[in-house]
Amino acid sequence: MASLISHRLPFSPEENALLYAASVLHHHGLGRVAPKTIQRLLADVFDEASPAPALPSPVPEALREVLNAYEIPGSGTPLASRLAGVLRLADAFDQGMEAQPIYGQDPGEIIEGLRDGVEAGLWPEAALNAMVESTRAQAIPPVEAWRVPVFPQAALRILNILRDPRAGAAEVAHAASLDPATAGLVMRLANSALFGPPAPISTLPAAITRLGFAATRKAILSAALSPVFRSPRLETAWPHSLEVADLAEQLAALSGATDPAEAYLAGLLHDVGRIALLPVPLYDWALLQRLERQGCPPVYAENLLLGTDHAAWGAQIAAGWRLPDPLVMALRHHHRPENASHPLVFLLYLAEFLSASEEDLPSIIRLEISLKGLGLAWADVADCRVSPVGCWLAAA
Ligand SMILES: [Fe+2]
Ligand SMILES: [Fe+2]
C-alpha cells in the first residue's frame, strides 16, 4: 500500500526506495538500534531473488531516521516524518483490512475512517488523497468486455451425467468418451506410473476400471473444465485450481459436510473470476503484478486497485453460466467465509489456506470460522496434502 501511495506523490526514486525498505522492516522496531544491526537485517531480508532497493547513503542512518519517525509521530527530519506518515497510513489501512471479518468494512469505508488521522497529525493529507485516488474502482472494464468463455458443452453434459446418483461405470465411460481431450487424459492417467502395472491399457472401460470411480471422475471434470482457463494471464491459476479442488474434496469427505464431487467442482472453478482480469488495461495489470512482486497478496491488490476481487467476479461468471446457487455463493465468499454460512464456502476457504496459495492476508479469525463451520479442528486438517492424483493432474 505504501508503494501505491508513493506512486502518486512527488517522491524521488531514492525516497521511494527508502520508503520501500522501511515498509519491509518497520515491524522490527528498529528506530533506536545501531545502524550496523539495520545493515545486517537489510542483508538478511533482501537477497539475490529480491534485491534491495537502491537506497540513499549512508543507508542505515537514513532508514533509521524513517523508522524512528514511524515510532514517534512528528519526530525526525521533514523527509523522515513525511515517509513515516505514509508508512503509518498504509499500516492503519492494513489493520482495517485485517479486521474485516469483525467489522465488515470495504476498502472505501476503511479509508473514510482514516480521515481523523490527518487532523491528529499521524499522516499527511496528501498521502490520504493519494490513497483515495489509488483505490478508485476505475480500472475494471465492464462485464461485456470480460470475454468470458461459454461454459464447455462437453463439461455440461459430463456434469449432468456425473450428478446422477445412479451413474455407474457405463455412464462414466460414456461421459469420458464425449470429448476426445477428456478421454485422452483418462487414458494417460491410467497408463501413468501412479497406476501402472506395466501392461498398457488401450480402452476406456479398462482405464476406468483401473482408476476407480473417484479418480476417473476427477480426471473427467478437470479435462472438461481446463479450456476455461486457457489464457496467458491465467497460466498459474489452473494448476492451483486443481490442487484446491483436490483438497476441497478431501475436506468434504473428512467433514461429511457436503458431497465430495460438488466440493471438487467448486475447487476447480473457485478462482474463475480471474478471467475478469484478462481485459484489465496493461498499465493496471502491470501495477497489480508489481504489487504482487512486492509481497502484496493478489486479493488485497485487487481490492485496492479495482475496489473488488476475483471472488465477486467469479460469482458473476458462474451465475451467468447458470450454475447452481450454492456454487455461485461459494465462489463469491471463498475469501470471506464470515459472510456466508455454507459448508462449500468454508471448504474453499480452508482448501485455499492449505494450498498455501497466499492469495490473501492470512486470517486466524477466518480460519476458525471455517473450521468451526465444518465441525473440524485444526488437528483434523493440518496433515491434508494434495493427493498423488491431484499432483499428477496439476502437472499434466
Ligand atoms: Fe485460489
Ligand atoms: Fe481465490
PDB file of C-alpha atoms in Angstrom, residues 125-340:
ATOM      1  CA  GLU A 125      -3.473  14.764   3.873  1.00  0.00           C
ATOM      2  CA  ALA A 126      -1.695  14.397   0.503  1.00  0.00           C
ATOM      3  CA  ALA A 127      -0.955  10.761   1.384  1.00  0.00           C
ATOM      4  CA  LEU A 128      -4.592  10.080   2.251  1.00  0.00           C
ATOM      5  CA  ASN A 129      -5.741  11.702  -1.003  1.00  0.00           C
ATOM      6  CA  ALA A 130      -3.225   9.575  -2.908  1.00  0.00           C
ATOM      7  CA  MET A 131      -4.709   6.509  -1.212  1.00  0.00           C
ATOM      8  CA  VAL A 132      -8.222   7.526  -2.276  1.00  0.00           C
ATOM      9  CA  GLU A 133      -7.054   8.012  -5.878  1.00  0.00           C
ATOM     10  CA  SER A 134      -5.273   4.631  -5.876  1.00  0.00           C
ATOM     11  CA  THR A 135      -8.301   2.723  -4.678  1.00  0.00           C
ATOM     12  CA  ARG A 136     -10.866   4.181  -7.081  1.00  0.00           C
ATOM     13  CA  ALA A 137     -12.503   1.339  -8.939  1.00  0.00           C
ATOM     14  CA  GLN A 138     -11.801   2.717 -12.389  1.00  0.00           C
ATOM     15  CA  ALA A 139      -9.618   0.066 -13.956  1.00  0.00           C
ATOM     16  CA  ILE A 140     -12.056  -2.828 -14.173  1.00  0.00           C
ATOM     17  CA  PRO A 141     -13.735  -2.952 -17.580  1.00  0.00           C
ATOM     18  CA  PRO A 142     -17.500  -3.570 -17.877  1.00  0.00           C
ATOM     19  CA  VAL A 143     -18.748  -7.157 -17.744  1.00  0.00           C
ATOM     20  CA  GLU A 144     -19.278  -7.251 -21.539  1.00  0.00           C
ATOM     21  CA  ALA A 145     -15.513  -6.806 -22.021  1.00  0.00           C
ATOM     22  CA  TRP A 146     -14.515  -9.775 -19.878  1.00  0.00           C
ATOM     23  CA  ARG A 147     -14.514 -12.234 -22.776  1.00  0.00           C
ATOM     24  CA  VAL A 148     -15.992 -14.953 -20.574  1.00  0.00           C
ATOM     25  CA  PRO A 149     -15.803 -18.253 -22.467  1.00  0.00           C
ATOM     26  CA  VAL A 150     -19.015 -20.205 -22.889  1.00  0.00           C
ATOM     27  CA  PHE A 151     -19.232 -22.986 -20.355  1.00  0.00           C
ATOM     28  CA  PRO A 152     -17.824 -26.003 -22.249  1.00  0.00           C
ATOM     29  CA  GLN A 153     -20.747 -28.034 -23.614  1.00  0.00           C
ATOM     30  CA  ALA A 154     -18.861 -31.271 -23.034  1.00  0.00           C
ATOM     31  CA  ALA A 155     -18.386 -30.258 -19.395  1.00  0.00           C
ATOM     32  CA  LEU A 156     -22.093 -29.535 -19.067  1.00  0.00           C
ATOM     33  CA  ARG A 157     -23.104 -32.963 -20.401  1.00  0.00           C
ATOM     34  CA  ILE A 158     -20.440 -34.647 -18.264  1.00  0.00           C
ATOM     35  CA  LEU A 159     -21.598 -32.799 -15.147  1.00  0.00           C
ATOM     36  CA  ASN A 160     -25.190 -33.867 -15.730  1.00  0.00           C
ATOM     37  CA  ILE A 161     -24.155 -37.495 -16.079  1.00  0.00           C
ATOM     38  CA  LEU A 162     -21.883 -37.430 -13.020  1.00  0.00           C
ATOM     39  CA  ARG A 163     -24.523 -35.686 -10.883  1.00  0.00           C
ATOM     40  CA  ASP A 164     -26.909 -38.604 -11.341  1.00  0.00           C
ATOM     41  CA  PRO A 165     -26.545 -40.701  -8.162  1.00  0.00           C
ATOM     42  CA  ARG A 166     -27.404 -43.818 -10.195  1.00  0.00           C
ATOM     43  CA  ALA A 167     -24.447 -43.258 -12.563  1.00  0.00           C
ATOM     44  CA  GLY A 168     -22.308 -46.380 -12.814  1.00  0.00           C
ATOM     45  CA  ALA A 169     -19.200 -47.422 -14.741  1.00  0.00           C
ATOM     46  CA  ALA A 170     -21.024 -47.463 -18.108  1.00  0.00           C
ATOM     47  CA  GLU A 171     -22.319 -43.907 -17.640  1.00  0.00           C
ATOM     48  CA  VAL A 172     -18.896 -42.654 -16.539  1.00  0.00           C
ATOM     49  CA  ALA A 173     -17.280 -44.273 -19.575  1.00  0.00           C
ATOM     50  CA  HIS A 174     -19.902 -42.590 -21.747  1.00  0.00           C
ATOM     51  CA  ALA A 175     -19.174 -39.215 -20.069  1.00  0.00           C
ATOM     52  CA  ALA A 176     -15.440 -39.606 -20.693  1.00  0.00           C
ATOM     53  CA  SER A 177     -15.989 -40.527 -24.326  1.00  0.00           C
ATOM     54  CA  LEU A 178     -17.937 -37.329 -25.067  1.00  0.00           C
ATOM     55  CA  ASP A 179     -14.791 -35.290 -25.508  1.00  0.00           C
ATOM     56  CA  PRO A 180     -11.510 -36.543 -27.068  1.00  0.00           C
ATOM     57  CA  ALA A 181      -9.309 -34.451 -24.717  1.00  0.00           C
ATOM     58  CA  THR A 182     -11.133 -35.898 -21.711  1.00  0.00           C
ATOM     59  CA  ALA A 183     -10.824 -39.473 -22.939  1.00  0.00           C
ATOM     60  CA  GLY A 184      -7.124 -38.858 -23.655  1.00  0.00           C
ATOM     61  CA  LEU A 185      -6.463 -37.621 -20.120  1.00  0.00           C
ATOM     62  CA  VAL A 186      -8.238 -40.633 -18.562  1.00  0.00           C
ATOM     63  CA  MET A 187      -6.138 -42.971 -20.696  1.00  0.00           C
ATOM     64  CA  ARG A 188      -2.882 -41.183 -19.824  1.00  0.00           C
ATOM     65  CA  LEU A 189      -3.637 -41.241 -16.101  1.00  0.00           C
ATOM     66  CA  ALA A 190      -4.497 -44.969 -16.215  1.00  0.00           C
ATOM     67  CA  ASN A 191      -1.210 -45.682 -18.008  1.00  0.00           C
ATOM     68  CA  SER A 192       0.850 -43.397 -15.764  1.00  0.00           C
ATOM     69  CA  ALA A 193       3.391 -44.603 -13.219  1.00  0.00           C
ATOM     70  CA  LEU A 194       0.831 -43.814 -10.494  1.00  0.00           C
ATOM     71  CA  PHE A 195      -1.498 -46.645 -11.534  1.00  0.00           C
ATOM     72  CA  GLY A 196       0.749 -48.506 -13.796  1.00  0.00           C
ATOM     73  CA  PRO A 197       1.397 -52.129 -13.828  1.00  0.00           C
ATOM     74  CA  PRO A 198       3.490 -52.220 -16.996  1.00  0.00           C
ATOM     75  CA  ALA A 199       0.746 -53.744 -19.208  1.00  0.00           C
ATOM     76  CA  PRO A 200      -0.563 -50.805 -21.201  1.00  0.00           C
ATOM     77  CA  ILE A 201      -4.287 -50.197 -21.353  1.00  0.00           C
ATOM     78  CA  SER A 202      -5.908 -49.195 -24.604  1.00  0.00           C
ATOM     79  CA  THR A 203      -9.646 -48.999 -23.975  1.00  0.00           C
ATOM     80  CA  LEU A 204     -11.639 -46.500 -21.964  1.00  0.00           C
ATOM     81  CA  PRO A 205     -13.632 -49.070 -19.904  1.00  0.00           C
ATOM     82  CA  ALA A 206     -10.391 -50.824 -18.903  1.00  0.00           C
ATOM     83  CA  ALA A 207      -8.829 -47.454 -17.978  1.00  0.00           C
ATOM     84  CA  ILE A 208     -11.826 -46.594 -15.793  1.00  0.00           C
ATOM     85  CA  THR A 209     -11.699 -49.991 -14.065  1.00  0.00           C
ATOM     86  CA  ARG A 210      -8.032 -49.447 -13.276  1.00  0.00           C
ATOM     87  CA  LEU A 211      -8.527 -45.876 -11.990  1.00  0.00           C
ATOM     88  CA  GLY A 212     -11.698 -46.444  -9.983  1.00  0.00           C
ATOM     89  CA  PHE A 213     -14.729 -44.170  -9.903  1.00  0.00           C
ATOM     90  CA  ALA A 214     -13.262 -41.296  -7.822  1.00  0.00           C
ATOM     91  CA  ALA A 215     -10.020 -40.828  -9.785  1.00  0.00           C
ATOM     92  CA  THR A 216     -11.855 -41.155 -13.115  1.00  0.00           C
ATOM     93  CA  ARG A 217     -14.372 -38.524 -12.084  1.00  0.00           C
ATOM     94  CA  LYS A 218     -11.562 -36.141 -11.134  1.00  0.00           C
ATOM     95  CA  ALA A 219      -9.790 -36.631 -14.443  1.00  0.00           C
ATOM     96  CA  ILE A 220     -13.009 -36.177 -16.401  1.00  0.00           C
ATOM     97  CA  LEU A 221     -14.005 -32.970 -14.634  1.00  0.00           C
ATOM     98  CA  SER A 222     -10.561 -31.435 -14.838  1.00  0.00           C
ATOM     99  CA  ALA A 223     -10.188 -32.195 -18.556  1.00  0.00           C
ATOM    100  CA  ALA A 224     -13.652 -30.859 -19.306  1.00  0.00           C
ATOM    101  CA  LEU A 225     -13.093 -27.545 -17.499  1.00  0.00           C
ATOM    102  CA  SER A 226      -9.467 -26.818 -18.366  1.00  0.00           C
ATOM    103  CA  PRO A 227     -10.345 -24.918 -21.620  1.00  0.00           C
ATOM    104  CA  VAL A 228     -11.959 -22.198 -19.481  1.00  0.00           C
ATOM    105  CA  PHE A 229      -8.562 -21.306 -18.061  1.00  0.00           C
ATOM    106  CA  ARG A 230      -6.610 -21.244 -21.332  1.00  0.00           C
ATOM    107  CA  SER A 231      -5.023 -17.793 -21.353  1.00  0.00           C
ATOM    108  CA  PRO A 232      -1.505 -16.452 -20.788  1.00  0.00           C
ATOM    109  CA  ARG A 233      -2.651 -14.377 -17.787  1.00  0.00           C
ATOM    110  CA  LEU A 234      -4.208 -17.464 -16.131  1.00  0.00           C
ATOM    111  CA  GLU A 235      -1.361 -19.927 -16.594  1.00  0.00           C
ATOM    112  CA  THR A 236      -0.787 -20.394 -12.851  1.00  0.00           C
ATOM    113  CA  ALA A 237      -4.492 -20.341 -11.958  1.00  0.00           C
ATOM    114  CA  TRP A 238      -5.288 -23.776 -13.402  1.00  0.00           C
ATOM    115  CA  PRO A 239      -2.732 -25.987 -11.579  1.00  0.00           C
ATOM    116  CA  HIS A 240      -3.649 -24.092  -8.395  1.00  0.00           C
ATOM    117  CA  SER A 241      -7.368 -24.770  -9.017  1.00  0.00           C
ATOM    118  CA  LEU A 242      -6.664 -28.493  -9.404  1.00  0.00           C
ATOM    119  CA  GLU A 243      -4.835 -28.527  -6.074  1.00  0.00           C
ATOM    120  CA  VAL A 244      -7.588 -26.611  -4.272  1.00  0.00           C
ATOM    121  CA  ALA A 245     -10.207 -28.951  -5.806  1.00  0.00           C
ATOM    122  CA  ASP A 246      -8.285 -31.973  -4.567  1.00  0.00           C
ATOM    123  CA  LEU A 247      -8.026 -30.527  -1.041  1.00  0.00           C
ATOM    124  CA  ALA A 248     -11.684 -29.412  -1.014  1.00  0.00           C
ATOM    125  CA  GLU A 249     -12.744 -32.943  -1.976  1.00  0.00           C
ATOM    126  CA  GLN A 250     -10.704 -34.412   0.906  1.00  0.00           C
ATOM    127  CA  LEU A 251     -12.131 -31.876   3.376  1.00  0.00           C
ATOM    128  CA  ALA A 252     -15.660 -32.675   2.217  1.00  0.00           C
ATOM    129  CA  ALA A 253     -15.060 -36.381   2.852  1.00  0.00           C
ATOM    130  CA  LEU A 254     -13.425 -35.634   6.200  1.00  0.00           C
ATOM    131  CA  SER A 255     -16.209 -33.388   7.478  1.00  0.00           C
ATOM    132  CA  GLY A 256     -19.136 -35.120   5.773  1.00  0.00           C
ATOM    133  CA  ALA A 257     -20.485 -31.592   5.277  1.00  0.00           C
ATOM    134  CA  THR A 258     -21.163 -31.861   1.553  1.00  0.00           C
ATOM    135  CA  ASP A 259     -20.782 -34.136  -1.467  1.00  0.00           C
ATOM    136  CA  PRO A 260     -17.046 -34.518  -2.292  1.00  0.00           C
ATOM    137  CA  ALA A 261     -17.823 -34.293  -6.021  1.00  0.00           C
ATOM    138  CA  GLU A 262     -19.540 -30.907  -5.531  1.00  0.00           C
ATOM    139  CA  ALA A 263     -16.578 -29.749  -3.461  1.00  0.00           C
ATOM    140  CA  TYR A 264     -14.200 -30.860  -6.217  1.00  0.00           C
ATOM    141  CA  LEU A 265     -16.148 -28.944  -8.852  1.00  0.00           C
ATOM    142  CA  ALA A 266     -16.251 -25.845  -6.617  1.00  0.00           C
ATOM    143  CA  GLY A 267     -12.486 -26.099  -6.169  1.00  0.00           C
ATOM    144  CA  LEU A 268     -11.891 -26.324  -9.921  1.00  0.00           C
ATOM    145  CA  LEU A 269     -13.940 -23.183 -10.509  1.00  0.00           C
ATOM    146  CA  HIS A 270     -13.159 -21.221  -7.336  1.00  0.00           C
ATOM    147  CA  ASP A 271     -10.796 -18.711  -8.997  1.00  0.00           C
ATOM    148  CA  VAL A 272     -12.622 -18.492 -12.327  1.00  0.00           C
ATOM    149  CA  GLY A 273     -13.205 -14.788 -11.579  1.00  0.00           C
ATOM    150  CA  ARG A 274      -9.601 -14.163 -12.569  1.00  0.00           C
ATOM    151  CA  ILE A 275     -10.969 -14.187 -16.119  1.00  0.00           C
ATOM    152  CA  ALA A 276     -12.201 -10.663 -15.411  1.00  0.00           C
ATOM    153  CA  LEU A 277      -8.566  -9.596 -15.123  1.00  0.00           C
ATOM    154  CA  LEU A 278      -7.855 -10.517 -18.749  1.00  0.00           C
ATOM    155  CA  PRO A 279      -9.092  -7.234 -20.268  1.00  0.00           C
ATOM    156  CA  VAL A 280      -7.697  -5.037 -17.479  1.00  0.00           C
ATOM    157  CA  PRO A 281      -5.575  -2.365 -19.230  1.00  0.00           C
ATOM    158  CA  LEU A 282      -1.877  -3.129 -19.437  1.00  0.00           C
ATOM    159  CA  TYR A 283      -0.968  -0.260 -17.085  1.00  0.00           C
ATOM    160  CA  ASP A 284      -3.218  -1.558 -14.290  1.00  0.00           C
ATOM    161  CA  TRP A 285      -2.145  -5.140 -14.964  1.00  0.00           C
ATOM    162  CA  ALA A 286       1.496  -4.089 -14.573  1.00  0.00           C
ATOM    163  CA  LEU A 287       0.615  -2.274 -11.335  1.00  0.00           C
ATOM    164  CA  LEU A 288      -1.118  -5.412  -9.982  1.00  0.00           C
ATOM    165  CA  GLN A 289       1.909  -7.500 -10.927  1.00  0.00           C
ATOM    166  CA  ARG A 290       4.280  -5.017  -9.278  1.00  0.00           C
ATOM    167  CA  LEU A 291       2.284  -5.089  -6.028  1.00  0.00           C
ATOM    168  CA  GLU A 292       2.299  -8.889  -6.045  1.00  0.00           C
ATOM    169  CA  ARG A 293       6.057  -8.957  -6.647  1.00  0.00           C
ATOM    170  CA  GLN A 294       6.485  -6.695  -3.620  1.00  0.00           C
ATOM    171  CA  GLY A 295       4.637  -9.240  -1.477  1.00  0.00           C
ATOM    172  CA  CYS A 296       1.089  -7.848  -1.669  1.00  0.00           C
ATOM    173  CA  PRO A 297      -1.403 -10.780  -1.858  1.00  0.00           C
ATOM    174  CA  PRO A 298      -3.493 -10.722  -5.090  1.00  0.00           C
ATOM    175  CA  VAL A 299      -6.901 -10.431  -3.361  1.00  0.00           C
ATOM    176  CA  TYR A 300      -5.593  -7.482  -1.380  1.00  0.00           C
ATOM    177  CA  ALA A 301      -4.151  -5.867  -4.532  1.00  0.00           C
ATOM    178  CA  GLU A 302      -7.407  -6.400  -6.479  1.00  0.00           C
ATOM    179  CA  ASN A 303      -9.416  -4.771  -3.694  1.00  0.00           C
ATOM    180  CA  LEU A 304      -7.015  -1.861  -3.547  1.00  0.00           C
ATOM    181  CA  LEU A 305      -6.796  -1.144  -7.244  1.00  0.00           C
ATOM    182  CA  LEU A 306     -10.157  -2.325  -8.507  1.00  0.00           C
ATOM    183  CA  GLY A 307     -12.414  -1.980  -5.477  1.00  0.00           C
ATOM    184  CA  THR A 308     -13.487  -5.620  -5.631  1.00  0.00           C
ATOM    185  CA  ASP A 309     -11.884  -9.000  -6.250  1.00  0.00           C
ATOM    186  CA  HIS A 310     -11.894 -12.198  -8.283  1.00  0.00           C
ATOM    187  CA  ALA A 311     -14.288 -13.880  -5.825  1.00  0.00           C
ATOM    188  CA  ALA A 312     -17.068 -11.407  -6.683  1.00  0.00           C
ATOM    189  CA  TRP A 313     -16.303 -11.645 -10.413  1.00  0.00           C
ATOM    190  CA  GLY A 314     -16.276 -15.452 -10.234  1.00  0.00           C
ATOM    191  CA  ALA A 315     -19.777 -15.442  -8.752  1.00  0.00           C
ATOM    192  CA  GLN A 316     -20.959 -13.184 -11.599  1.00  0.00           C
ATOM    193  CA  ILE A 317     -19.462 -15.525 -14.176  1.00  0.00           C
ATOM    194  CA  ALA A 318     -20.878 -18.664 -12.523  1.00  0.00           C
ATOM    195  CA  ALA A 319     -24.330 -17.046 -12.277  1.00  0.00           C
ATOM    196  CA  GLY A 320     -24.108 -16.187 -15.992  1.00  0.00           C
ATOM    197  CA  TRP A 321     -23.375 -19.864 -16.688  1.00  0.00           C
ATOM    198  CA  ARG A 322     -26.477 -20.720 -14.611  1.00  0.00           C
ATOM    199  CA  LEU A 323     -24.505 -22.943 -12.237  1.00  0.00           C
ATOM    200  CA  PRO A 324     -26.301 -23.947  -9.005  1.00  0.00           C
ATOM    201  CA  ASP A 325     -26.822 -21.189  -6.391  1.00  0.00           C
ATOM    202  CA  PRO A 326     -24.677 -22.806  -3.621  1.00  0.00           C
ATOM    203  CA  LEU A 327     -21.757 -22.965  -6.068  1.00  0.00           C
ATOM    204  CA  VAL A 328     -22.231 -19.308  -7.067  1.00  0.00           C
ATOM    205  CA  MET A 329     -22.318 -18.315  -3.408  1.00  0.00           C
ATOM    206  CA  ALA A 330     -19.248 -20.418  -2.582  1.00  0.00           C
ATOM    207  CA  LEU A 331     -17.268 -18.659  -5.311  1.00  0.00           C
ATOM    208  CA  ARG A 332     -18.456 -15.227  -4.110  1.00  0.00           C
ATOM    209  CA  HIS A 333     -17.381 -15.717  -0.493  1.00  0.00           C
ATOM    210  CA  HIS A 334     -14.408 -18.068  -0.753  1.00  0.00           C
ATOM    211  CA  HIS A 335     -12.069 -15.418   0.697  1.00  0.00           C
ATOM    212  CA  ARG A 336     -14.670 -14.013   3.123  1.00  0.00           C
ATOM    213  CA  PRO A 337     -16.225 -17.013   4.928  1.00  0.00           C
ATOM    214  CA  GLU A 338     -17.679 -14.711   7.580  1.00  0.00           C
ATOM    215  CA  ASN A 339     -20.210 -13.511   5.002  1.00  0.00           C
ATOM    216  CA  ALA A 340     -21.930 -16.819   4.278  1.00  0.00           C
TER     217      ALA A 340
END
